[in-house]
Amino acid sequence: MNLINTARLRIRPYEKEEFVSIHRILSDPVTMHFWPLPFTEEQTSGWIRRSLDSYAAWGFGRAVIELKETGEVIGDGGLMKAELDGTTENDLGYIIYSPYWHQGYGYEAAQAILDYGFVHLGLHRICANMPIDHHASRRVAEKLGMTLEKEYINRRNRNLRTYLFAKETAARA
Protein backbone atom coordinates (compact mmCIF):
# COMPACT_ATOMS: atom_id res chain seq x y z
CA MET A 1 0.00 0.00 0.00
CA ASN A 2 1.36 3.42 -0.94
CA LEU A 3 1.47 6.19 1.58
CA ILE A 4 1.91 9.13 -0.80
CA ASN A 5 2.15 9.45 -4.57
CA THR A 6 3.50 12.51 -6.36
CA ALA A 7 4.11 13.11 -10.05
CA ARG A 8 7.46 11.30 -9.92
CA LEU A 9 7.69 9.68 -6.50
CA ARG A 10 6.12 7.04 -4.33
CA ILE A 11 6.62 7.53 -0.59
CA ARG A 12 5.73 4.39 1.31
CA PRO A 13 6.26 2.98 4.79
CA TYR A 14 9.38 0.99 5.48
CA GLU A 15 9.29 -2.77 5.33
CA LYS A 16 11.61 -4.87 7.47
CA GLU A 17 13.55 -6.08 4.42
CA GLU A 18 14.38 -2.51 3.32
CA PHE A 19 17.88 -2.57 4.78
CA VAL A 20 20.11 -2.92 1.69
CA SER A 21 18.48 -0.20 -0.39
CA ILE A 22 18.36 2.34 2.43
CA HIS A 23 21.78 1.55 3.91
CA ARG A 24 23.35 2.37 0.52
CA ILE A 25 21.97 5.90 1.00
CA LEU A 26 22.45 6.40 4.75
CA SER A 27 26.05 5.14 4.65
CA ASP A 28 27.07 7.41 1.76
CA PRO A 29 29.44 10.15 3.02
CA VAL A 30 28.32 12.72 0.43
CA THR A 31 24.61 12.18 1.10
CA MET A 32 25.16 12.29 4.88
CA HIS A 33 27.49 15.31 4.89
CA PHE A 34 25.17 17.33 7.17
CA TRP A 35 24.72 14.46 9.65
CA PRO A 36 27.23 13.66 12.40
CA LEU A 37 28.56 10.70 10.38
CA PRO A 38 27.38 8.29 7.69
CA PHE A 39 25.35 5.48 9.27
CA THR A 40 26.79 2.15 10.30
CA GLU A 41 24.78 -0.99 9.59
CA GLU A 42 23.58 -0.95 13.19
CA GLN A 43 22.40 2.66 12.89
CA THR A 44 20.53 1.92 9.65
CA SER A 45 18.77 -1.04 11.32
CA GLY A 46 17.85 1.21 14.25
CA TRP A 47 16.58 3.93 11.88
CA ILE A 48 14.23 1.48 10.18
CA ARG A 49 13.13 0.01 13.52
CA ARG A 50 12.37 3.49 14.95
CA SER A 51 10.28 4.29 11.88
CA LEU A 52 8.28 1.09 12.22
CA ASP A 53 7.81 1.81 15.94
CA SER A 54 6.70 5.36 15.13
CA TYR A 55 4.04 4.08 12.74
CA ALA A 56 2.74 1.80 15.50
CA ALA A 57 2.73 4.60 18.10
CA TRP A 58 1.74 7.69 16.09
CA GLY A 59 0.48 6.52 12.70
CA PHE A 60 3.40 8.18 10.92
CA GLY A 61 7.16 7.90 10.60
CA ARG A 62 9.97 8.02 8.11
CA ALA A 63 9.37 6.26 4.81
CA VAL A 64 11.07 5.09 1.66
CA ILE A 65 11.18 7.52 -1.27
CA GLU A 66 11.29 5.72 -4.59
CA LEU A 67 11.02 6.70 -8.23
CA LYS A 68 7.58 5.80 -9.57
CA GLU A 69 8.91 4.98 -12.99
CA THR A 70 11.59 2.47 -11.92
CA GLY A 71 10.90 1.63 -8.27
CA GLU A 72 14.48 2.62 -7.39
CA VAL A 73 14.88 3.76 -3.79
CA ILE A 74 16.38 7.27 -3.85
CA GLY A 75 15.80 8.43 -0.30
CA ASP A 76 14.02 8.53 2.99
CA GLY A 77 11.53 11.07 4.29
CA GLY A 78 8.61 11.58 6.57
CA LEU A 79 7.43 12.88 9.89
CA MET A 80 8.71 11.84 13.30
CA LYS A 81 8.11 13.02 16.83
CA ALA A 82 11.46 14.57 17.75
CA GLU A 83 12.98 16.73 20.43
CA LEU A 84 14.09 19.95 18.77
CA ASP A 85 15.79 22.40 21.12
CA GLY A 86 13.98 21.01 24.15
CA THR A 87 10.49 20.78 22.65
CA THR A 88 8.77 17.72 21.16
CA GLU A 89 7.76 18.58 17.61
CA ASN A 90 6.38 16.92 14.48
CA ASP A 91 9.65 16.93 12.55
CA LEU A 92 9.60 16.87 8.74
CA GLY A 93 12.76 15.38 7.30
CA TYR A 94 14.08 13.90 4.12
CA ILE A 95 17.33 12.48 2.81
CA ILE A 96 17.82 12.24 -0.95
CA TYR A 97 20.69 10.09 -2.25
CA SER A 98 23.37 12.45 -3.62
CA PRO A 99 23.24 11.24 -7.27
CA TYR A 100 19.64 12.56 -7.29
CA TRP A 101 20.32 16.02 -5.85
CA HIS A 102 19.38 19.17 -7.78
CA GLN A 103 16.43 17.53 -9.56
CA GLY A 104 13.65 18.77 -7.27
CA TYR A 105 13.04 15.44 -5.53
CA GLY A 106 13.65 16.84 -2.04
CA TYR A 107 11.08 19.60 -2.48
CA GLU A 108 8.59 17.28 -4.20
CA ALA A 109 8.82 14.76 -1.36
CA ALA A 110 8.80 17.39 1.41
CA GLN A 111 5.74 19.16 -0.04
CA ALA A 112 3.83 15.90 -0.28
CA ILE A 113 4.80 14.89 3.27
CA LEU A 114 3.87 18.32 4.65
CA ASP A 115 0.47 18.19 2.92
CA TYR A 116 -0.09 14.64 4.16
CA GLY A 117 0.69 15.69 7.72
CA PHE A 118 -1.77 18.57 7.69
CA VAL A 119 -4.58 17.07 5.59
CA HIS A 120 -4.56 13.34 6.36
CA LEU A 121 -3.00 13.25 9.82
CA GLY A 122 -4.64 16.43 11.10
CA LEU A 123 -1.40 17.84 12.51
CA HIS A 124 -1.47 21.56 13.31
CA ARG A 125 2.26 22.26 13.46
CA ILE A 126 5.15 20.76 11.53
CA CYS A 127 8.80 21.75 11.90
CA ALA A 128 12.00 21.20 9.98
CA ASN A 129 15.55 21.68 11.20
CA MET A 130 18.86 21.88 9.41
CA PRO A 131 22.41 23.09 10.02
CA ILE A 132 22.58 26.78 9.13
CA ASP A 133 24.99 26.05 6.27
CA HIS A 134 22.65 23.51 4.64
CA HIS A 135 21.43 26.03 2.08
CA ALA A 136 19.49 23.57 -0.09
CA SER A 137 17.37 22.40 2.87
CA ARG A 138 16.79 25.98 3.95
CA ARG A 139 15.54 26.83 0.43
CA VAL A 140 13.18 23.83 0.54
CA ALA A 141 11.76 24.95 3.92
CA GLU A 142 11.27 28.49 2.62
CA LYS A 143 9.65 27.24 -0.60
CA LEU A 144 7.28 25.14 1.54
CA GLY A 145 6.14 28.36 3.22
CA MET A 146 7.76 27.48 6.51
CA THR A 147 8.92 30.33 8.74
CA LEU A 148 12.31 30.55 10.38
CA GLU A 149 11.54 30.57 14.11
CA LYS A 150 14.97 30.41 15.67
CA GLU A 151 18.57 29.35 15.58
CA TYR A 152 19.89 26.99 18.26
CA ILE A 153 22.86 24.82 19.12
CA ASN A 154 21.99 21.24 18.14
CA ARG A 155 23.53 19.03 20.82
CA ARG A 156 22.47 15.92 18.84
CA ASN A 157 24.45 17.04 15.77
CA ARG A 158 27.99 18.07 16.78
CA ASN A 159 26.73 21.23 18.52
CA LEU A 160 26.13 22.79 15.12
CA ARG A 161 24.20 26.00 14.81
CA THR A 162 20.83 24.87 13.50
CA TYR A 163 17.77 26.58 12.07
CA LEU A 164 14.27 25.63 13.17
CA PHE A 165 11.55 26.31 10.60
CA ALA A 166 7.85 25.76 11.28
CA LYS A 167 4.49 25.91 9.59
CA GLU A 168 1.14 25.83 11.31
CA THR A 169 -2.42 25.48 10.13
CA ALA A 170 -4.88 28.25 10.97
CA ALA A 171 -6.92 26.01 13.28
CA ARG A 172 -5.34 24.94 16.57
CA ALA A 173 -6.48 21.93 18.55
XYZ file of C-alpha atoms in Angstrom:
173
model
C 0.000 0.000 0.000
C 1.360 3.419 -0.940
C 1.474 6.194 1.583
C 1.909 9.133 -0.801
C 2.152 9.451 -4.572
C 3.500 12.510 -6.364
C 4.109 13.107 -10.046
C 7.461 11.305 -9.917
C 7.690 9.676 -6.501
C 6.117 7.038 -4.327
C 6.615 7.530 -0.593
C 5.726 4.394 1.313
C 6.265 2.981 4.793
C 9.378 0.985 5.483
C 9.290 -2.766 5.332
C 11.614 -4.868 7.474
C 13.549 -6.080 4.418
C 14.384 -2.508 3.318
C 17.876 -2.569 4.780
C 20.108 -2.924 1.689
C 18.480 -0.201 -0.391
C 18.360 2.344 2.428
C 21.783 1.551 3.906
C 23.346 2.372 0.519
C 21.969 5.905 1.000
C 22.455 6.398 4.753
C 26.048 5.140 4.652
C 27.067 7.408 1.758
C 29.439 10.148 3.024
C 28.317 12.723 0.430
C 24.607 12.177 1.101
C 25.164 12.285 4.876
C 27.485 15.306 4.888
C 25.172 17.331 7.174
C 24.718 14.465 9.655
C 27.227 13.664 12.397
C 28.558 10.699 10.382
C 27.381 8.294 7.687
C 25.351 5.481 9.269
C 26.789 2.148 10.298
C 24.778 -0.993 9.588
C 23.582 -0.953 13.193
C 22.404 2.663 12.889
C 20.525 1.920 9.655
C 18.771 -1.036 11.316
C 17.847 1.213 14.246
C 16.584 3.928 11.880
C 14.228 1.481 10.179
C 13.126 0.011 13.516
C 12.368 3.488 14.951
C 10.284 4.292 11.879
C 8.281 1.086 12.223
C 7.807 1.808 15.944
C 6.701 5.363 15.135
C 4.039 4.075 12.743
C 2.745 1.801 15.501
C 2.727 4.602 18.101
C 1.739 7.687 16.089
C 0.480 6.516 12.704
C 3.405 8.181 10.918
C 7.157 7.896 10.605
C 9.974 8.019 8.107
C 9.367 6.263 4.813
C 11.074 5.091 1.657
C 11.176 7.518 -1.271
C 11.294 5.717 -4.588
C 11.015 6.701 -8.227
C 7.577 5.801 -9.567
C 8.913 4.979 -12.994
C 11.589 2.474 -11.923
C 10.900 1.633 -8.266
C 14.484 2.622 -7.390
C 14.876 3.764 -3.787
C 16.383 7.273 -3.845
C 15.798 8.427 -0.298
C 14.018 8.532 2.993
C 11.525 11.065 4.291
C 8.607 11.577 6.568
C 7.429 12.883 9.888
C 8.707 11.839 13.302
C 8.114 13.019 16.834
C 11.461 14.566 17.747
C 12.979 16.728 20.425
C 14.088 19.954 18.769
C 15.787 22.402 21.121
C 13.983 21.010 24.148
C 10.487 20.779 22.646
C 8.768 17.717 21.164
C 7.764 18.582 17.610
C 6.384 16.915 14.483
C 9.647 16.931 12.551
C 9.598 16.870 8.742
C 12.756 15.382 7.304
C 14.078 13.899 4.115
C 17.327 12.482 2.808
C 17.820 12.239 -0.950
C 20.687 10.090 -2.252
C 23.365 12.455 -3.617
C 23.235 11.240 -7.267
C 19.637 12.557 -7.292
C 20.318 16.015 -5.848
C 19.378 19.166 -7.784
C 16.433 17.525 -9.560
C 13.652 18.771 -7.274
C 13.039 15.435 -5.532
C 13.650 16.840 -2.043
C 11.084 19.596 -2.478
C 8.592 17.275 -4.197
C 8.816 14.755 -1.362
C 8.798 17.388 1.410
C 5.737 19.161 -0.036
C 3.826 15.900 -0.283
C 4.802 14.894 3.272
C 3.868 18.320 4.647
C 0.465 18.188 2.923
C -0.091 14.637 4.158
C 0.689 15.691 7.720
C -1.766 18.573 7.690
C -4.578 17.065 5.593
C -4.559 13.342 6.364
C -3.002 13.248 9.823
C -4.638 16.427 11.103
C -1.403 17.838 12.509
C -1.470 21.556 13.310
C 2.260 22.256 13.460
C 5.153 20.762 11.526
C 8.804 21.749 11.903
C 11.999 21.199 9.978
C 15.547 21.683 11.203
C 18.857 21.877 9.407
C 22.406 23.085 10.024
C 22.583 26.776 9.129
C 24.991 26.046 6.269
C 22.651 23.509 4.638
C 21.435 26.032 2.077
C 19.488 23.570 -0.087
C 17.372 22.397 2.867
C 16.786 25.982 3.952
C 15.545 26.828 0.434
C 13.180 23.831 0.544
C 11.759 24.950 3.917
C 11.266 28.494 2.619
C 9.646 27.240 -0.603
C 7.275 25.138 1.538
C 6.140 28.360 3.217
C 7.764 27.483 6.510
C 8.920 30.326 8.745
C 12.312 30.552 10.385
C 11.540 30.569 14.107
C 14.969 30.412 15.670
C 18.567 29.345 15.584
C 19.886 26.994 18.261
C 22.855 24.821 19.122
C 21.986 21.244 18.143
C 23.531 19.031 20.816
C 22.474 15.924 18.836
C 24.446 17.038 15.766
C 27.989 18.070 16.780
C 26.725 21.234 18.520
C 26.130 22.787 15.118
C 24.204 26.003 14.812
C 20.827 24.867 13.497
C 17.768 26.581 12.072
C 14.268 25.631 13.166
C 11.549 26.314 10.602
C 7.851 25.757 11.279
C 4.490 25.909 9.587
C 1.138 25.835 11.307
C -2.425 25.485 10.127
C -4.878 28.247 10.969
C -6.916 26.012 13.280
C -5.339 24.941 16.570
C -6.480 21.930 18.554
